[in-house]
Amino acid sequence: MGSFKNTMIVFFMLMTCGLGQQIRAITAYQNCDQKWHSEQINGDSQKTICQNGSLVSCISMILQTSGKTINNRAVNPAILNKYLTNNNGYKQGSEINFSVLDKVGLHIVKTVSDLRTAIEYYNNKYYIVLNINYGKNYGVLIGYNEKDAIYLINNPINPSETKVAAKDITVALIFKPL
Ligand SMILES: *[C@@H]1O[C@H](CO)[C@@H](O)[C@H](O)[C@H]1NC(C)=O
Ligand SMILES: *[C@@H]1O[C@H](CO)[C@@H](O)[C@H](O)[C@H]1NC(C)=O
């Protein structure tokens, strides 16, 4: 009886703490993958996918997971970078011009600093990219534990670092596949 009670308490804690939260399956890419690490972003020899391609990698993960293709090819960071380079997809300073993504089937809904709003969208099947430490890193949200303010990401820079604290999140970018 006692152990049943304990089991129920643990079960209840798992539910309320959100530790039983399911992780969303999203393709993971790494910036520094040998296949594309040295490719230049927007033709700038100072900027490679390995060094500066964190956001490109995150958006590739979303496009690939939602079944979008570019020129009939599955999307990876190299293919997306080439597309953006050739289609005015970068603004000056190699920032991505998000409205160009509409043409490959991904729409940016908005950018929010309120994580509660981001989680509402996440729970309605939108994709969320977290800007971490003012753009030093980006990650695709794959789960969360709201109570402890821990967010789980596919991290393209350091794949083993999956947990991000709310205080380190600058803004959340909300995307919707078209
Ligand atoms: C690109 O990466 C380099 C090396 O990590 C970094 O010093 C620089 O600030 C980055 N630039 C941009 C625009 O992200
Ligand atoms: C971004 O892309 C849109 C759509 O192609 C274009 O109309 C707009 O001028 C671009 N903005 C910048 C700053 O390049």
PDB file of C-alpha atoms and ligand atoms in Angstrom:
ATOM      1  CA  MET A   1       0.000   0.000   0.000  1.00  0.00           C
ATOM      2  CA  GLY A   2       2.817   2.346   1.016  1.00  0.00           C
ATOM      3  CA  SER A   3       4.731   1.751  -2.197  1.00  0.00           C
ATOM      4  CA  PHE A   4       1.583   2.263  -4.258  1.00  0.00           C
ATOM      5  CA  LYS A   5       1.106   5.607  -2.524  1.00  0.00           C
ATOM      6  CA  ASN A   6       4.726   6.557  -3.204  1.00  0.00           C
ATOM      7  CA  THR A   7       4.353   5.525  -6.817  1.00  0.00           C
ATOM      8  CA  MET A   8       1.312   7.746  -7.122  1.00  0.00           C
ATOM      9  CA  ILE A   9       3.140  10.655  -5.527  1.00  0.00           C
ATOM     10  CA  VAL A  10       6.051  10.264  -7.947  1.00  0.00           C
ATOM     11  CA  PHE A  11       3.629   9.981 -10.842  1.00  0.00           C
ATOM     12  CA  PHE A  12       1.820  13.115  -9.734  1.00  0.00           C
ATOM     13  CA  MET A  13       5.109  14.980  -9.395  1.00  0.00           C
ATOM     14  CA  LEU A  14       6.170  13.938 -12.878  1.00  0.00           C
ATOM     15  CA  MET A  15       2.903  15.252 -14.251  1.00  0.00           C
ATOM     16  CA  THR A  16       3.002  18.570 -12.462  1.00  0.00           C
ATOM     17  CA  CYS A  17       6.716  19.157 -12.981  1.00  0.00           C
ATOM     18  CA  GLY A  18       6.397  18.456 -16.648  1.00  0.00           C
ATOM     19  CA  LEU A  19       9.269  15.972 -16.597  1.00  0.00           C
ATOM     20  CA  GLY A  20       7.077  13.567 -18.515  1.00  0.00           C
ATOM     21  CA  GLN A  21       6.808  16.220 -21.239  1.00  0.00           C
ATOM     22  CA  GLN A  22       7.246  14.692 -24.629  1.00  0.00           C
ATOM     23  CA  ILE A  23      10.148  15.764 -26.736  1.00  0.00           C
ATOM     24  CA  ARG A  24       9.201  16.838 -30.235  1.00  0.00           C
ATOM     25  CA  ALA A  25      11.101  14.987 -32.944  1.00  0.00           C
ATOM     26  CA  ILE A  26      12.888  17.622 -35.015  1.00  0.00           C
ATOM     27  CA  THR A  27      15.802  16.912 -37.348  1.00  0.00           C
ATOM     28  CA  ALA A  28      19.069  18.001 -35.736  1.00  0.00           C
ATOM     29  CA  TYR A  29      21.786  19.667 -37.805  1.00  0.00           C
ATOM     30  CA  GLN A  30      25.163  20.962 -36.693  1.00  0.00           C
ATOM     31  CA  ASN A  31      26.840  24.096 -38.033  1.00  0.00           C
ATOM     32  CA  CYS A  32      30.245  22.467 -38.118  1.00  0.00           C
ATOM     33  CA  ASP A  33      29.238  19.253 -39.881  1.00  0.00           C
ATOM     34  CA  GLN A  34      32.054  18.337 -42.307  1.00  0.00           C
ATOM     35  CA  LYS A  35      29.590  18.432 -45.183  1.00  0.00           C
ATOM     36  CA  TRP A  36      29.080  22.211 -44.986  1.00  0.00           C
ATOM     37  CA  HIS A  37      31.231  23.698 -42.213  1.00  0.00           C
ATOM     38  CA  SER A  38      33.431  25.757 -44.544  1.00  0.00           C
ATOM     39  CA  GLU A  39      30.746  27.095 -46.893  1.00  0.00           C
ATOM     40  CA  GLN A  40      30.574  30.860 -46.973  1.00  0.00           C
ATOM     41  CA  ILE A  41      27.492  32.737 -45.866  1.00  0.00           C
ATOM     42  CA  ASN A  42      26.306  35.111 -48.568  1.00  0.00           C
ATOM     43  CA  GLY A  43      29.671  34.778 -50.301  1.00  0.00           C
ATOM     44  CA  ASP A  44      31.483  36.436 -47.379  1.00  0.00           C
ATOM     45  CA  SER A  45      34.857  34.771 -46.853  1.00  0.00           C
ATOM     46  CA  GLN A  46      34.872  35.966 -43.221  1.00  0.00           C
ATOM     47  CA  LYS A  47      31.677  34.092 -42.418  1.00  0.00           C
ATOM     48  CA  THR A  48      31.232  30.352 -42.688  1.00  0.00           C
ATOM     49  CA  ILE A  49      28.318  28.138 -41.769  1.00  0.00           C
ATOM     50  CA  CYS A  50      30.487  26.687 -38.977  1.00  0.00           C
ATOM     51  CA  GLN A  51      31.181  30.102 -37.439  1.00  0.00           C
ATOM     52  CA  ASN A  52      28.005  32.033 -38.161  1.00  0.00           C
ATOM     53  CA  GLY A  53      25.404  29.571 -39.398  1.00  0.00           C
ATOM     54  CA  SER A  54      23.490  28.840 -36.212  1.00  0.00           C
ATOM     55  CA  LEU A  55      20.242  30.445 -37.387  1.00  0.00           C
ATOM     56  CA  VAL A  56      20.569  28.975 -40.888  1.00  0.00           C
ATOM     57  CA  SER A  57      20.967  25.539 -39.295  1.00  0.00           C
ATOM     58  CA  CYS A  58      17.894  26.035 -37.096  1.00  0.00           C
ATOM     59  CA  ILE A  59      15.713  27.102 -40.009  1.00  0.00           C
ATOM     60  CA  SER A  60      16.992  24.117 -42.021  1.00  0.00           C
ATOM     61  CA  MET A  61      15.914  21.797 -39.216  1.00  0.00           C
ATOM     62  CA  ILE A  62      12.391  23.216 -39.375  1.00  0.00           C
ATOM     63  CA  LEU A  63      12.143  23.096 -43.170  1.00  0.00           C
ATOM     64  CA  GLN A  64      13.411  19.507 -43.270  1.00  0.00           C
ATOM     65  CA  THR A  65      11.125  18.356 -40.445  1.00  0.00           C
ATOM     66  CA  SER A  66       8.064  19.929 -42.053  1.00  0.00           C
ATOM     67  CA  GLY A  67       8.813  18.180 -45.347  1.00  0.00           C
ATOM     68  CA  LYS A  68       9.755  21.262 -47.389  1.00  0.00           C
ATOM     69  CA  THR A  69      12.241  20.922 -50.208  1.00  0.00           C
ATOM     70  CA  ILE A  70      14.390  23.394 -52.131  1.00  0.00           C
ATOM     71  CA  ASN A  71      14.791  22.565 -55.819  1.00  0.00           C
ATOM     72  CA  ASN A  72      13.396  19.116 -55.014  1.00  0.00           C
ATOM     73  CA  ARG A  73      16.083  18.433 -52.451  1.00  0.00           C
ATOM     74  CA  ALA A  74      15.717  17.805 -48.732  1.00  0.00           C
ATOM     75  CA  VAL A  75      16.835  20.927 -46.880  1.00  0.00           C
ATOM     76  CA  ASN A  76      20.088  21.066 -44.928  1.00  0.00           C
ATOM     77  CA  PRO A  77      22.190  24.113 -43.928  1.00  0.00           C
ATOM     78  CA  ALA A  78      24.218  24.019 -47.164  1.00  0.00           C
ATOM     79  CA  ILE A  79      21.156  23.913 -49.398  1.00  0.00           C
ATOM     80  CA  LEU A  80      19.361  26.675 -47.490  1.00  0.00           C
ATOM     81  CA  ASN A  81      22.476  28.874 -47.401  1.00  0.00           C
ATOM     82  CA  LYS A  82      22.949  28.487 -51.140  1.00  0.00           C
ATOM     83  CA  TYR A  83      19.292  29.328 -51.770  1.00  0.00           C
ATOM     84  CA  LEU A  84      19.409  32.431 -49.559  1.00  0.00           C
ATOM     85  CA  THR A  85      22.681  33.559 -51.146  1.00  0.00           C
ATOM     86  CA  ASN A  86      21.256  33.231 -54.664  1.00  0.00           C
ATOM     87  CA  ASN A  87      17.832  34.728 -53.935  1.00  0.00           C
ATOM     88  CA  ASN A  88      18.608  37.901 -51.961  1.00  0.00           C
ATOM     89  CA  GLY A  89      17.815  35.997 -48.807  1.00  0.00           C
ATOM     90  CA  TYR A  90      20.465  37.872 -46.857  1.00  0.00           C
ATOM     91  CA  LYS A  91      20.377  41.513 -45.889  1.00  0.00           C
ATOM     92  CA  GLN A  92      23.533  43.522 -45.373  1.00  0.00           C
ATOM     93  CA  GLY A  93      25.674  42.007 -42.645  1.00  0.00           C
ATOM     94  CA  SER A  94      24.455  38.535 -43.585  1.00  0.00           C
ATOM     95  CA  GLU A  95      21.263  38.746 -41.558  1.00  0.00           C
ATOM     96  CA  ILE A  96      18.518  36.550 -42.976  1.00  0.00           C
ATOM     97  CA  ASN A  97      15.654  38.343 -44.726  1.00  0.00           C
ATOM     98  CA  PHE A  98      12.846  36.232 -43.288  1.00  0.00           C
ATOM     99  CA  SER A  99      10.274  37.212 -45.897  1.00  0.00           C
ATOM    100  CA  VAL A 100      12.312  35.301 -48.508  1.00  0.00           C
ATOM    101  CA  LEU A 101      11.562  32.108 -46.560  1.00  0.00           C
ATOM    102  CA  ASP A 102       7.904  32.352 -47.584  1.00  0.00           C
ATOM    103  CA  LYS A 103       9.014  31.211 -51.029  1.00  0.00           C
ATOM    104  CA  VAL A 104      10.289  27.915 -49.601  1.00  0.00           C
ATOM    105  CA  GLY A 105       7.196  27.402 -47.468  1.00  0.00           C
ATOM    106  CA  LEU A 106       8.040  28.893 -44.087  1.00  0.00           C
ATOM    107  CA  HIS A 107       6.467  32.040 -42.669  1.00  0.00           C
ATOM    108  CA  ILE A 108       7.727  34.002 -39.683  1.00  0.00           C
ATOM    109  CA  VAL A 109       4.666  34.852 -37.605  1.00  0.00           C
ATOM    110  CA  LYS A 110       6.391  37.123 -35.108  1.00  0.00           C
ATOM    111  CA  THR A 111       9.221  37.538 -32.662  1.00  0.00           C
ATOM    112  CA  VAL A 112       8.318  37.631 -28.971  1.00  0.00           C
ATOM    113  CA  SER A 113      10.244  38.142 -25.761  1.00  0.00           C
ATOM    114  CA  ASP A 114       7.414  36.669 -23.681  1.00  0.00           C
ATOM    115  CA  LEU A 115       8.151  32.928 -23.426  1.00  0.00           C
ATOM    116  CA  ARG A 116       4.618  32.109 -22.322  1.00  0.00           C
ATOM    117  CA  THR A 117       3.349  33.332 -25.681  1.00  0.00           C
ATOM    118  CA  ALA A 118       6.055  31.298 -27.428  1.00  0.00           C
ATOM    119  CA  ILE A 119       4.944  28.158 -25.567  1.00  0.00           C
ATOM    120  CA  GLU A 120       1.306  28.732 -26.557  1.00  0.00           C
ATOM    121  CA  TYR A 121       2.370  28.755 -30.193  1.00  0.00           C
ATOM    122  CA  TYR A 122       4.617  25.730 -29.633  1.00  0.00           C
ATOM    123  CA  ASN A 123       1.668  23.808 -28.203  1.00  0.00           C
ATOM    124  CA  ASN A 124      -0.321  24.696 -31.314  1.00  0.00           C
ATOM    125  CA  LYS A 125       2.293  23.009 -33.534  1.00  0.00           C
ATOM    126  CA  TYR A 126       4.233  26.084 -34.551  1.00  0.00           C
ATOM    127  CA  TYR A 127       8.026  25.899 -34.626  1.00  0.00           C
ATOM    128  CA  ILE A 128      10.009  28.067 -32.245  1.00  0.00           C
ATOM    129  CA  VAL A 129      13.613  29.209 -32.654  1.00  0.00           C
ATOM    130  CA  LEU A 130      15.184  30.598 -29.499  1.00  0.00           C
ATOM    131  CA  ASN A 131      17.726  33.380 -29.739  1.00  0.00           C
ATOM    132  CA  ILE A 132      20.146  32.674 -26.915  1.00  0.00           C
ATOM    133  CA  ASN A 133      22.479  35.277 -25.413  1.00  0.00           C
ATOM    134  CA  TYR A 134      21.737  37.966 -27.973  1.00  0.00           C
ATOM    135  CA  GLY A 135      22.279  35.822 -31.030  1.00  0.00           C
ATOM    136  CA  LYS A 136      25.458  34.051 -29.892  1.00  0.00           C
ATOM    137  CA  ASN A 137      23.531  30.830 -30.386  1.00  0.00           C
ATOM    138  CA  TYR A 138      20.154  29.778 -31.720  1.00  0.00           C
ATOM    139  CA  GLY A 139      18.257  26.589 -30.978  1.00  0.00           C
ATOM    140  CA  VAL A 140      15.026  24.923 -32.073  1.00  0.00           C
ATOM    141  CA  LEU A 141      12.623  24.307 -29.207  1.00  0.00           C
ATOM    142  CA  ILE A 142      11.835  20.592 -28.707  1.00  0.00           C
ATOM    143  CA  GLY A 143      10.377  20.623 -25.175  1.00  0.00           C
ATOM    144  CA  TYR A 144      10.081  22.637 -21.987  1.00  0.00           C
ATOM    145  CA  ASN A 145       9.563  22.522 -18.281  1.00  0.00           C
ATOM    146  CA  GLU A 146       7.762  25.753 -17.601  1.00  0.00           C
ATOM    147  CA  LYS A 147       7.788  25.417 -13.838  1.00  0.00           C
ATOM    148  CA  ASP A 148      11.581  25.423 -13.681  1.00  0.00           C
ATOM    149  CA  ALA A 149      11.837  27.695 -16.714  1.00  0.00           C
ATOM    150  CA  ILE A 150      13.990  25.150 -18.572  1.00  0.00           C
ATOM    151  CA  TYR A 151      13.703  24.939 -22.334  1.00  0.00           C
ATOM    152  CA  LEU A 152      15.055  22.030 -24.382  1.00  0.00           C
ATOM    153  CA  ILE A 153      16.570  22.680 -27.781  1.00  0.00           C
ATOM    154  CA  ASN A 154      18.258  21.099 -30.739  1.00  0.00           C
ATOM    155  CA  ASN A 155      21.508  22.999 -30.407  1.00  0.00           C
ATOM    156  CA  PRO A 156      23.408  23.321 -33.713  1.00  0.00           C
ATOM    157  CA  ILE A 157      26.599  24.613 -32.060  1.00  0.00           C
ATOM    158  CA  ASN A 158      26.918  22.279 -29.109  1.00  0.00           C
ATOM    159  CA  PRO A 159      24.478  19.374 -29.526  1.00  0.00           C
ATOM    160  CA  SER A 160      25.034  17.995 -26.026  1.00  0.00           C
ATOM    161  CA  GLU A 161      23.940  21.276 -24.449  1.00  0.00           C
ATOM    162  CA  THR A 162      20.207  20.901 -24.753  1.00  0.00           C
ATOM    163  CA  LYS A 163      18.948  22.828 -21.738  1.00  0.00           C
ATOM    164  CA  VAL A 164      18.506  26.579 -21.796  1.00  0.00           C
ATOM    165  CA  ALA A 165      17.368  28.705 -18.872  1.00  0.00           C
ATOM    166  CA  ALA A 166      14.746  31.385 -19.483  1.00  0.00           C
ATOM    167  CA  LYS A 167      17.178  34.107 -18.389  1.00  0.00           C
ATOM    168  CA  ASP A 168      19.492  33.238 -21.282  1.00  0.00           C
ATOM    169  CA  ILE A 169      16.785  33.512 -23.923  1.00  0.00           C
ATOM    170  CA  THR A 170      16.726  36.884 -25.653  1.00  0.00           C
ATOM    171  CA  VAL A 171      13.709  36.382 -27.904  1.00  0.00           C
ATOM    172  CA  ALA A 172      11.712  33.590 -29.505  1.00  0.00           C
ATOM    173  CA  LEU A 173      11.028  33.498 -33.248  1.00  0.00           C
ATOM    174  CA  ILE A 174       7.746  31.841 -34.172  1.00  0.00           C
ATOM    175  CA  PHE A 175       7.487  30.053 -37.520  1.00  0.00           C
ATOM    176  CA  LYS A 176       4.594  28.467 -39.352  1.00  0.00           C
ATOM    177  CA  PRO A 177       5.048  26.086 -42.303  1.00  0.00           C
ATOM    178  CA  LEU A 178       2.865  27.170 -45.227  1.00  0.00           C
TER     179      LEU A 178
HETATM  180  C1  LIG B   1      30.786  35.278 -36.786  1.00  0.00           C
HETATM  181  O1  LIG B   1      31.591  34.357 -36.047  1.00  0.00           O
HETATM  182  C2  LIG B   1      32.749  34.969 -35.486  1.00  0.00           C
HETATM  183  C3  LIG B   1      33.592  33.834 -34.897  1.00  0.00           C
HETATM  184  O2  LIG B   1      32.839  33.030 -34.031  1.00  0.00           O
HETATM  185  C4  LIG B   1      32.318  36.000 -34.458  1.00  0.00           C
HETATM  186  O3  LIG B   1      33.450  36.627 -33.903  1.00  0.00           O
HETATM  187  C5  LIG B   1      31.428  37.048 -35.154  1.00  0.00           C
HETATM  188  O4  LIG B   1      30.925  37.937 -34.192  1.00  0.00           O
HETATM  189  C6  LIG B   1      30.281  36.384 -35.886  1.00  0.00           C
HETATM  190  N1  LIG B   1      29.585  37.409 -36.655  1.00  0.00           N
HETATM  191  C7  LIG B   1      28.276  37.441 -36.785  1.00  0.00           C
HETATM  192  C8  LIG B   1      27.722  38.536 -37.625  1.00  0.00           C
HETATM  193  O5  LIG B   1      27.551  36.595 -36.274  1.00  0.00           O
HETATM  194  C1  LIG B   2      13.323  41.071 -48.141  1.00  0.00           C
HETATM  195  O1  LIG B   2      12.695  40.262 -49.090  1.00  0.00           O
HETATM  196  C2  LIG B   2      11.486  40.826 -49.605  1.00  0.00           C
HETATM  197  C3  LIG B   2      10.817  39.751 -50.472  1.00  0.00           C
HETATM  198  O2  LIG B   2      11.684  39.241 -51.435  1.00  0.00           O
HETATM  199  C4  LIG B   2      11.834  42.095 -50.358  1.00  0.00           C
HETATM  200  O3  LIG B   2      10.647  42.667 -50.860  1.00  0.00           O
HETATM  201  C5  LIG B   2      12.511  43.063 -49.404  1.00  0.00           C
HETATM  202  O4  LIG B   2      12.939  44.199 -50.103  1.00  0.00           O
HETATM  203  C6  LIG B   2      13.742  42.408 -48.744  1.00  0.00           C
HETATM  204  N1  LIG B   2      14.260  43.300 -47.711  1.00  0.00           N
HETATM  205  C7  LIG B   2      15.567  43.548 -47.587  1.00  0.00           C
HETATM  206  C8  LIG B   2      15.965  44.462 -46.492  1.00  0.00           C
HETATM  207  O5  LIG B   2      16.419  43.061 -48.329  1.00  0.00           O
END
